[in-house]
Amino acid sequence: MNFEFKVFRISNALALTLSGMSAVLSLFALSAAGMSLEIIVSVLAFGACFIHSILSMSLQRTWVIPDVPLKESTPGGIRIMGGIELIFAFFCIFIGFFILLMPNDLLKQAFDQLPEQQRTSNVLTPGYLKQLAGYTLFIGILYALNVILSLRLLKKVVRRQEQEFRKEQE
């Protein structure tokens, strides 16, 4: 196995774990908070990432065991869910960079403009927000890497299956 495939397996395992946990937490938040557009979008985004990771596991199995063919719907599913995941990843990367590059003075001014009830809460501080932005940036990079590597492997698997089909036809 080459290095790229090993990195793909690790990134896919991390993406599967993190997106699965995040999707479940988003579902809990949806049931607790009610129908909120923000929570629905997060359920859909993390759900797409989770489905993409499951389909990528099938792709890995086909790459390791060439006798196991891909289902007809798997390549399309990887492309569609990968596209959704890539959009989500770019949002995460953008938000993470934006908050990390924001000066602390500007963050403190933004916190001063919050309502009194939210300001007295010690949970939301500039330091915590920077840590959350770092995590968001990590998630975005992880998801983007996972999609790019899965699409590259999908291209190789499809090419290999086409070559095997041509050999059988001859």
Coordinates of N, CA, C and O in Angstrom, one line a residue:
M1 N 0.8 -1.2 0.0 CA 0.0 0.0 0.0 C 0.9 1.2 0.0 O 1.8 1.3 0.7
N2 N 0.5 2.2 -0.8 CA 1.3 3.4 -0.9 C 0.9 4.4 0.2 O -0.1 4.2 0.9
F3 N 1.6 5.4 0.3 CA 1.5 6.4 1.4 C 0.1 7.1 1.2 O -0.6 7.4 2.2
E4 N -0.3 7.5 0.0 CA -1.5 8.2 -0.2 C -2.7 7.4 0.3 O -3.6 7.9 0.9
F5 N -2.7 6.1 0.0 CA -3.8 5.2 0.5 C -3.8 5.1 2.0 O -4.9 5.1 2.6
K6 N -2.7 5.1 2.6 CA -2.6 5.0 4.1 C -3.2 6.3 4.7 O -4.0 6.3 5.7
V7 N -2.8 7.5 4.1 CA -3.3 8.7 4.6 C -4.9 8.8 4.4 O -5.6 9.3 5.2
F8 N -5.3 8.3 3.2 CA -6.8 8.2 3.0 C -7.5 7.4 4.0 O -8.5 7.8 4.5
R9 N -6.9 6.2 4.4 CA -7.6 5.4 5.3 C -7.7 6.1 6.7 O -8.7 6.0 7.4
I10 N -6.6 6.7 7.1 CA -6.6 7.4 8.4 C -7.6 8.6 8.4 O -8.4 8.8 9.3
S11 N -7.5 9.4 7.3 CA -8.4 10.6 7.2 C -9.9 10.1 7.1 O -10.8 10.8 7.7
N12 N -10.1 9.0 6.4 CA -11.5 8.5 6.3 C -12.0 8.0 7.7 O -13.2 8.3 8.1
A13 N -11.2 7.3 8.4 CA -11.6 6.9 9.8 C -11.9 8.0 10.7 O -12.8 8.0 11.4
L14 N -11.0 9.1 10.7 CA -11.2 10.2 11.5 C -12.5 11.0 11.1 O -13.3 11.4 11.9
A15 N -12.7 11.1 9.8 CA -13.9 11.8 9.3 C -15.2 11.0 9.6 O -16.2 11.6 10.0
L16 N -15.1 9.7 9.5 CA -16.2 8.9 9.9 C -16.6 9.0 11.3 O -17.8 9.2 11.7
T17 N -15.6 9.0 12.2 CA -15.8 9.1 13.6 C -16.4 10.5 14.0 O -17.4 10.6 14.7
L18 N -15.7 11.5 13.5 CA -16.1 12.9 13.9 C -17.4 13.3 13.3 O -18.3 13.9 14.0
S19 N -17.7 12.9 12.0 CA -18.9 13.3 11.4 C -20.1 12.5 12.0 O -21.2 13.0 12.2
G20 N -19.8 11.2 12.4 CA -20.9 10.4 13.0 C -21.3 11.0 14.4 O -22.5 11.2 14.7
M21 N -20.3 11.3 15.2 CA -20.5 11.9 16.5 C -21.2 13.3 16.3 O -22.2 13.6 17.1
S22 N -20.8 14.1 15.4 CA -21.4 15.4 15.2 C -22.8 15.3 14.7 O -23.7 16.1 15.1
A23 N -23.1 14.3 13.8 CA -24.4 14.2 13.3 C -25.4 13.7 14.4 O -26.5 14.3 14.5
V24 N -24.9 12.8 15.3 CA -25.7 12.4 16.4 C -26.0 13.6 17.4 O -27.1 13.8 17.8
L25 N -24.9 14.4 17.7 CA -25.1 15.5 18.6 C -26.1 16.5 17.9 O -26.9 17.2 18.6
S26 N -26.0 16.7 16.6 CA -26.9 17.6 15.9 C -28.3 17.2 16.0 O -29.2 18.0 16.1
L27 N -28.5 15.8 15.9 CA -29.8 15.3 16.0 C -30.4 15.5 17.4 O -31.6 15.8 17.6
F28 N -29.5 15.3 18.4 CA -30.0 15.6 19.8 C -30.3 17.1 20.0 O -31.3 17.4 20.6
A29 N -29.5 18.0 19.4 CA -29.8 19.4 19.5 C -31.1 19.7 18.7 O -31.9 20.6 19.2
L30 N -31.4 19.0 17.6 CA -32.6 19.3 16.9 C -33.8 18.8 17.7 O -34.8 19.5 17.7
S31 N -33.7 17.7 18.4 CA -34.8 17.3 19.2 C -35.0 18.2 20.5 O -36.1 18.3 20.9
A32 N -33.9 18.7 21.0 CA -34.0 19.6 22.2 C -34.4 21.0 21.8 O -35.3 21.6 22.5
A33 N -33.9 21.5 20.8 CA -34.1 22.9 20.5 C -35.3 23.2 19.5 O -35.8 24.3 19.3
G34 N -35.7 22.1 18.8 CA -36.8 22.3 17.9 C -36.3 22.5 16.5 O -35.1 22.5 16.2
M35 N -37.2 22.8 15.6 CA -36.8 23.0 14.2 C -36.1 24.4 14.0 O -36.8 25.4 13.9
S36 N -34.8 24.3 14.0 CA -34.0 25.5 13.7 C -33.2 25.3 12.5 O -32.7 24.2 12.2
L37 N -33.2 26.3 11.6 CA -32.5 26.2 10.3 C -31.1 25.8 10.5 O -30.5 25.0 9.8
E38 N -30.4 26.4 11.5 CA -29.0 26.2 11.7 C -28.7 24.7 12.1 O -27.8 24.1 11.6
I39 N -29.6 24.2 12.9 CA -29.4 22.8 13.3 C -29.7 21.9 12.2 O -29.0 20.8 12.0
I40 N -30.7 22.1 11.4 CA -31.1 21.3 10.3 C -29.9 21.2 9.3 O -29.6 20.2 8.8
V41 N -29.4 22.4 9.0 CA -28.2 22.4 8.1 C -27.0 21.6 8.6 O -26.4 20.9 7.9
S42 N -26.8 21.7 9.9 CA -25.7 21.0 10.5 C -25.9 19.5 10.4 O -25.0 18.7 10.2
V43 N -27.2 19.1 10.7 CA -27.5 17.6 10.6 C -27.3 17.2 9.1 O -26.7 16.1 8.9
L44 N -27.7 17.9 8.2 CA -27.5 17.5 6.7 C -26.1 17.5 6.3 O -25.6 16.6 5.7
A45 N -25.3 18.5 6.8 CA -23.9 18.6 6.4 C -23.1 17.4 7.0 O -22.3 16.8 6.4
F46 N -23.3 17.2 8.3 CA -22.6 16.1 9.0 C -23.1 14.8 8.5 O -22.3 13.8 8.4
G47 N -24.3 14.7 8.2 CA -24.9 13.5 7.6 C -24.3 13.1 6.3 O -23.9 12.0 6.0
A48 N -24.1 14.2 5.4 CA -23.5 13.9 4.1 C -22.0 13.5 4.3 O -21.5 12.6 3.6
C49 N -21.3 14.1 5.3 CA -19.9 13.7 5.5 C -19.9 12.2 6.0 O -19.0 11.5 5.6
F50 N -20.8 11.9 6.9 CA -20.9 10.5 7.4 C -21.2 9.5 6.3 O -20.5 8.5 6.1
I51 N -22.1 9.8 5.4 CA -22.5 8.9 4.3 C -21.3 8.8 3.3 O -21.0 7.7 2.8
H52 N -20.6 9.9 3.1 CA -19.4 9.9 2.2 C -18.3 9.0 2.8 O -17.7 8.2 2.0
S53 N -18.1 9.0 4.1 CA -17.1 8.2 4.7 C -17.5 6.7 4.6 O -16.6 5.9 4.4
I54 N -18.8 6.4 4.8 CA -19.2 5.0 4.6 C -19.0 4.5 3.2 O -18.5 3.4 3.0
L55 N -19.4 5.3 2.2 CA -19.1 4.9 0.8 C -17.6 4.8 0.5 O -17.2 4.0 -0.3
S56 N -16.8 5.6 1.2 CA -15.4 5.6 0.9 C -14.8 4.3 1.5 O -13.8 3.8 1.0
M57 N -15.4 3.8 2.6 CA -15.0 2.5 3.1 C -15.2 1.4 2.1 O -14.4 0.5 1.9
S58 N -16.3 1.4 1.4 CA -16.6 0.5 0.4 C -15.6 0.6 -0.8 O -15.1 -0.4 -1.3
L59 N -15.2 1.8 -1.1 CA -14.2 2.1 -2.1 C -12.8 1.5 -1.7 O -12.1 0.9 -2.5
Q60 N -12.5 1.6 -0.4 CA -11.3 1.1 0.1 C -11.3 -0.4 0.0 O -10.3 -1.0 -0.4
R61 N -12.4 -1.1 0.3 CA -12.5 -2.5 0.2 C -12.3 -3.0 -1.2 O -11.6 -4.0 -1.5
T62 N -12.9 -2.3 -2.2 CA -12.7 -2.6 -3.6 C -11.3 -2.4 -4.0 O -10.8 -3.2 -4.9
W63 N -10.6 -1.4 -3.5 CA -9.2 -1.2 -3.9 C -8.3 -2.3 -3.4 O -7.4 -2.8 -4.0
V64 N -8.5 -2.8 -2.1 CA -7.7 -3.8 -1.5 C -8.1 -5.2 -2.1 O -7.2 -6.0 -2.3
I65 N -9.3 -5.4 -2.3 CA -9.8 -6.7 -2.8 C -10.4 -6.5 -4.2 O -11.6 -6.2 -4.3
P66 N -9.7 -6.6 -5.3 CA -10.2 -6.2 -6.6 C -11.4 -7.1 -7.0 O -12.1 -6.7 -7.9
D67 N -11.5 -8.3 -6.5 CA -12.6 -9.2 -6.8 C -14.0 -8.6 -6.3 O -15.0 -9.1 -6.8
V68 N -14.0 -7.7 -5.4 CA -15.2 -7.2 -4.8 C -15.5 -5.9 -5.7 O -14.9 -4.9 -5.5
P69 N -16.6 -6.0 -6.5 CA -16.9 -4.8 -7.3 C -17.6 -3.7 -6.5 O -18.3 -4.0 -5.5
L70 N -17.6 -2.5 -7.0 CA -18.3 -1.4 -6.5 C -19.8 -1.6 -6.9 O -20.1 -2.0 -8.0
K71 N -20.7 -1.2 -6.0 CA -22.1 -1.1 -6.4 C -22.2 0.0 -7.5 O -21.4 1.0 -7.5
E72 N -23.2 0.0 -8.3 CA -23.4 1.0 -9.3 C -23.6 2.4 -8.8 O -23.2 3.4 -9.4
S73 N -24.3 2.4 -7.6 CA -24.6 3.7 -7.0 C -23.4 4.3 -6.2 O -23.5 5.5 -5.9
T74 N -22.4 3.5 -5.9 CA -21.3 4.0 -5.1 C -20.5 5.2 -5.7 O -20.3 6.2 -5.0
P75 N -20.1 5.1 -7.0 CA -19.3 6.2 -7.5 C -20.1 7.5 -7.6 O -19.6 8.6 -7.2
G76 N -21.4 7.4 -7.9 CA -22.2 8.7 -7.9 C -22.4 9.2 -6.5 O -22.4 10.4 -6.3
G77 N -22.6 8.3 -5.6 CA -22.8 8.7 -4.2 C -21.6 9.4 -3.6 O -21.7 10.4 -2.9
I78 N -20.4 8.8 -4.0 CA -19.2 9.4 -3.5 C -19.0 10.8 -4.1 O -18.6 11.7 -3.4
R79 N -19.3 11.0 -5.4 CA -19.2 12.3 -6.0 C -20.2 13.3 -5.4 O -19.8 14.4 -5.1
I80 N -21.4 12.9 -5.3 CA -22.5 13.8 -4.8 C -22.2 14.2 -3.3 O -22.1 15.4 -3.0
M81 N -22.0 13.2 -2.5 CA -21.8 13.5 -1.0 C -20.4 14.1 -0.9 O -20.3 15.0 0.0
G82 N -19.5 13.8 -1.7 CA -18.2 14.5 -1.7 C -18.3 15.9 -2.0 O -17.6 16.8 -1.4
G83 N -19.1 16.3 -3.0 CA -19.3 17.7 -3.3 C -20.0 18.4 -2.2 O -19.5 19.6 -1.8
I84 N -20.9 17.9 -1.5 CA -21.6 18.5 -0.4 C -20.5 18.6 0.8 O -20.4 19.7 1.4
E85 N -19.8 17.6 1.0 CA -18.8 17.6 2.1 C -17.7 18.7 1.7 O -17.2 19.3 2.6
L86 N -17.3 18.8 0.5 CA -16.3 19.8 0.1 C -16.8 21.2 0.3 O -16.0 22.0 0.8
I87 N -18.0 21.5 0.0 CA -18.6 22.8 0.3 C -18.6 23.1 1.8 O -18.2 24.2 2.2
F88 N -19.0 22.1 2.6 CA -19.0 22.2 4.0 C -17.6 22.4 4.5 O -17.3 23.3 5.4
A89 N -16.6 21.7 4.0 CA -15.2 21.8 4.4 C -14.7 23.2 4.1 O -14.0 23.8 4.9
F90 N -15.0 23.8 2.9 CA -14.5 25.1 2.6 C -15.2 26.2 3.5 O -14.5 27.1 3.9
F91 N -16.4 26.0 3.9 CA -17.0 26.9 4.9 C -16.3 26.8 6.2 O -16.0 27.8 6.9
C92 N -16.0 25.6 6.7 CA -15.2 25.4 7.9 C -13.9 26.0 7.9 O -13.4 26.7 8.8
I93 N -13.2 25.8 6.7 CA -11.8 26.4 6.6 C -11.9 27.9 6.6 O -11.1 28.6 7.3
F94 N -12.9 28.5 5.9 CA -13.0 29.9 5.8 C -13.3 30.5 7.2 O -12.7 31.5 7.7
I95 N -14.3 29.9 7.9 CA -14.7 30.4 9.2 C -13.5 30.3 10.2 O -13.3 31.2 11.0
G96 N -12.8 29.1 10.2 CA -11.7 28.9 11.1 C -10.6 30.0 10.9 O -10.1 30.5 11.8
F97 N -10.2 30.2 9.6 CA -9.2 31.2 9.3 C -9.7 32.6 9.7 O -8.9 33.4 10.3
F98 N -10.9 32.9 9.4 CA -11.4 34.2 9.7 C -11.4 34.5 11.2 O -10.9 35.6 11.6
I99 N -11.8 33.6 12.0 CA -11.8 33.8 13.5 C -10.4 33.8 14.0 O -10.0 34.6 14.9
L100 N -9.5 32.9 13.5 CA -8.2 32.8 14.1 C -7.4 34.1 13.7 O -6.5 34.5 14.5
L101 N -7.6 34.7 12.6 CA -6.9 35.9 12.2 C -7.5 37.2 12.7 O -6.9 38.2 12.6
M102 N -8.6 37.1 13.4 CA -9.3 38.2 14.0 C -8.5 38.6 15.2 O -8.2 37.8 16.1
P103 N -8.2 39.9 15.4 CA -7.5 40.3 16.6 C -8.3 40.2 17.8 O -9.6 40.3 17.8
N104 N -7.7 39.9 19.0 CA -8.4 39.8 20.2 C -9.2 41.0 20.6 O -10.3 40.9 21.2
D105 N -8.7 42.2 20.3 CA -9.4 43.4 20.6 C -10.7 43.5 19.9 O -11.7 43.9 20.5
L106 N -10.7 43.1 18.7 CA -12.0 43.1 17.9 C -13.0 42.1 18.4 O -14.2 42.3 18.5
L107 N -12.4 40.9 18.9 CA -13.3 39.9 19.5 C -13.9 40.4 20.8 O -15.1 40.2 21.1
K108 N -13.1 41.1 21.6 CA -13.6 41.7 22.8 C -14.7 42.7 22.6 O -15.7 42.8 23.3
Q109 N -14.5 43.5 21.5 CA -15.5 44.5 21.2 C -16.8 43.8 20.8 O -17.9 44.3 21.1
A110 N -16.7 42.7 20.0 CA -17.9 42.0 19.6 C -18.6 41.4 20.8 O -19.8 41.4 20.9
F111 N -17.8 40.9 21.8 CA -18.4 40.3 23.0 C -19.1 41.4 23.9 O -20.1 41.2 24.5
D112 N -18.6 42.6 23.8 CA -19.2 43.7 24.6 C -20.5 44.1 24.0 O -21.4 44.7 24.7
Q113 N -20.7 43.8 22.7 CA -22.0 44.2 22.1 C -23.1 43.1 22.3 O -24.2 43.3 21.9
L114 N -22.7 42.0 22.9 CA -23.7 40.9 23.2 C -24.7 41.4 24.3 O -24.3 42.2 25.1
P115 N -25.9 40.8 24.3 CA -26.8 41.1 25.4 C -26.2 40.7 26.8 O -25.3 39.9 26.8
E116 N -26.7 41.4 27.8 CA -26.1 41.2 29.1 C -26.2 39.7 29.6 O -25.2 39.2 30.2
Q117 N -27.2 39.0 29.3 CA -27.3 37.6 29.7 C -26.2 36.8 29.1 O -25.7 35.9 29.7
Q118 N -25.9 37.0 27.8 CA -24.9 36.2 27.2 C -23.5 36.7 27.6 O -22.5 35.9 27.6
R119 N -23.3 37.9 28.0 CA -22.0 38.4 28.4 C -21.6 37.9 29.7 O -20.4 37.7 30.0
T120 N -22.6 37.7 30.6 CA -22.2 37.2 32.0 C -21.8 35.7 31.9 O -21.2 35.3 32.9
S121 N -22.2 35.0 30.9 CA -21.8 33.6 30.7 C -20.3 33.6 30.5 O -19.8 34.2 29.6
N122 N -19.6 32.8 31.3 CA -18.1 32.7 31.2 C -17.7 31.6 30.1 O -16.6 31.4 29.9
V123 N -18.7 31.0 29.5 CA -18.4 30.0 28.5 C -17.9 30.6 27.2 O -16.9 30.1 26.6
L124 N -18.5 31.7 26.8 CA -18.1 32.3 25.5 C -17.1 33.4 25.7 O -17.4 34.5 26.1
T125 N -15.8 33.0 25.5 CA -14.8 34.0 25.7 C -13.9 34.0 24.4 O -14.0 33.1 23.6
P126 N -13.2 35.1 24.2 CA -12.3 35.1 23.0 C -11.4 33.9 22.9 O -11.1 33.4 21.8
G127 N -10.8 33.5 24.0 CA -9.9 32.3 24.0 C -10.6 31.1 23.6 O -10.1 30.3 22.8
Y128 N -11.8 30.9 24.1 CA -12.6 29.7 23.8 C -13.0 29.7 22.3 O -12.9 28.7 21.6
L129 N -13.3 30.9 21.8 CA -13.7 31.0 20.4 C -12.5 30.7 19.5 O -12.7 30.1 18.4
K130 N -11.3 31.1 19.9 CA -10.1 30.8 19.1 C -9.9 29.3 19.0 O -9.5 28.8 18.0
Q131 N -10.1 28.6 20.2 CA -9.9 27.2 20.2 C -10.9 26.5 19.3 O -10.6 25.6 18.6
L132 N -12.1 27.0 19.4 CA -13.2 26.4 18.6 C -12.9 26.7 17.1 O -13.2 25.8 16.2
A133 N -12.3 27.8 16.7 CA -12.0 28.1 15.4 C -10.9 27.2 14.9 O -10.8 26.8 13.7
G134 N -9.9 26.9 15.8 CA -8.8 25.9 15.4 C -9.4 24.6 15.1 O -9.0 23.9 14.2
Y135 N -10.4 24.1 15.9 CA -11.0 22.8 15.7 C -11.8 22.9 14.4 O -11.8 21.9 13.6
T136 N -12.5 23.9 14.1 CA -13.3 24.1 12.9 C -12.3 24.0 11.7 O -12.6 23.4 10.7
L137 N -11.2 24.7 11.8 CA -10.2 24.7 10.7 C -9.7 23.2 10.5 O -9.6 22.8 9.3
F138 N -9.4 22.5 11.6 CA -8.9 21.1 11.5 C -10.0 20.3 10.8 O -9.7 19.5 9.9
I139 N -11.2 20.4 11.2 CA -12.3 19.6 10.6 C -12.4 19.9 9.1 O -12.6 19.0 8.3
G140 N -12.3 21.2 8.7 CA -12.4 21.6 7.3 C -11.3 21.0 6.5 O -11.5 20.5 5.4
I141 N -10.1 21.0 7.0 CA -9.0 20.5 6.3 C -9.1 19.0 6.2 O -8.8 18.4 5.1
L142 N -9.5 18.3 7.3 CA -9.7 16.9 7.3 C -10.7 16.4 6.2 O -10.5 15.5 5.5
Y143 N -11.9 17.1 6.2 CA -12.9 16.7 5.3 C -12.5 17.0 3.8 O -12.8 16.2 3.0
A144 N -11.8 18.1 3.6 CA -11.4 18.4 2.2 C -10.4 17.4 1.8 O -10.4 16.9 0.6
L145 N -9.4 17.0 2.6 CA -8.4 16.0 2.3 C -9.1 14.7 2.0 O -8.7 14.0 1.1
N146 N -10.1 14.3 2.8 CA -10.8 13.0 2.7 C -11.5 13.0 1.3 O -11.4 12.0 0.6
V147 N -12.1 14.1 0.9 CA -12.9 14.1 -0.4 C -11.9 14.0 -1.5 O -12.1 13.2 -2.5
I148 N -10.8 14.8 -1.5 CA -9.9 14.8 -2.6 C -9.2 13.4 -2.7 O -9.1 12.9 -3.9
L149 N -8.8 12.8 -1.6 CA -8.2 11.5 -1.7 C -9.2 10.4 -2.2 O -8.9 9.5 -2.9
S150 N -10.5 10.5 -1.8 CA -11.5 9.5 -2.2 C -11.8 9.7 -3.7 O -12.0 8.7 -4.4
L151 N -11.8 10.9 -4.2 CA -12.1 11.1 -5.6 C -10.9 10.6 -6.4 O -11.1 10.0 -7.5
R152 N -9.7 10.7 -5.9 CA -8.5 10.2 -6.7 C -8.6 8.7 -6.7 O -8.3 8.1 -7.7
L153 N -8.9 8.1 -5.5 CA -9.0 6.6 -5.5 C -10.1 6.1 -6.3 O -10.0 5.1 -7.0
L154 N -11.2 6.8 -6.3 CA -12.4 6.4 -7.2 C -12.0 6.4 -8.6 O -12.4 5.4 -9.4
K155 N -11.2 7.4 -9.1 CA -10.8 7.4 -10.4 C -9.9 6.2 -10.8 O -10.1 5.6 -11.8
K156 N -9.0 5.8 -9.9 CA -8.2 4.7 -10.1 C -9.0 3.4 -10.1 O -8.7 2.5 -11.0
V157 N -9.9 3.2 -9.2 CA -10.7 2.0 -9.2 C -11.6 1.9 -10.4 O -11.7 0.8 -11.0
V158 N -12.2 3.0 -10.9 CA -13.0 2.9 -12.1 C -12.2 2.6 -13.3 O -12.5 1.8 -14.1
R159 N -11.0 3.2 -13.4 CA -10.1 2.9 -14.5 C -9.6 1.4 -14.4 O -9.6 0.8 -15.5
R160 N -9.3 0.9 -13.3 CA -8.9 -0.5 -13.2 C -10.1 -1.4 -13.5 O -9.9 -2.4 -14.2
Q161 N -11.3 -1.1 -13.1 CA -12.4 -2.0 -13.5 C -12.7 -1.9 -15.0 O -13.1 -2.9 -15.6
E162 N -12.5 -0.7 -15.6 CA -12.7 -0.6 -17.1 C -11.7 -1.5 -17.8 O -12.0 -2.1 -18.8
Q163 N -10.4 -1.5 -17.3 CA -9.4 -2.3 -18.0 C -9.7 -3.8 -17.8 O -9.5 -4.5 -18.8
E164 N -10.2 -4.2 -16.7 CA -10.6 -5.6 -16.5 C -11.7 -6.0 -17.4 O -11.8 -7.1 -17.9
F165 N -12.7 -5.1 -17.5 CA -13.8 -5.3 -18.4 C -13.4 -5.5 -19.8 O -13.9 -6.4 -20.6
R166 N -12.4 -4.6 -20.3 CA -11.9 -4.7 -21.7 C -11.2 -6.1 -21.9 O -11.3 -6.7 -22.9
K167 N -10.4 -6.5 -20.9 CA -9.7 -7.8 -21.0 C -10.7 -8.9 -21.1 O -10.4 -9.9 -21.8
E168 N -11.8 -8.9 -20.4 CA -12.8 -9.9 -20.4 C -13.5 -9.9 -21.8 O -13.9 -11.0 -22.3
Q169 N -13.6 -8.8 -22.4 CA -14.3 -8.7 -23.7 C -13.4 -9.2 -24.8 O -14.0 -9.7 -25.8
E170 N -12.1 -9.2 -24.7 CA -11.2 -9.7 -25.7 C -11.1 -11.1 -25.8 O -11.4 -12.0 -25.3

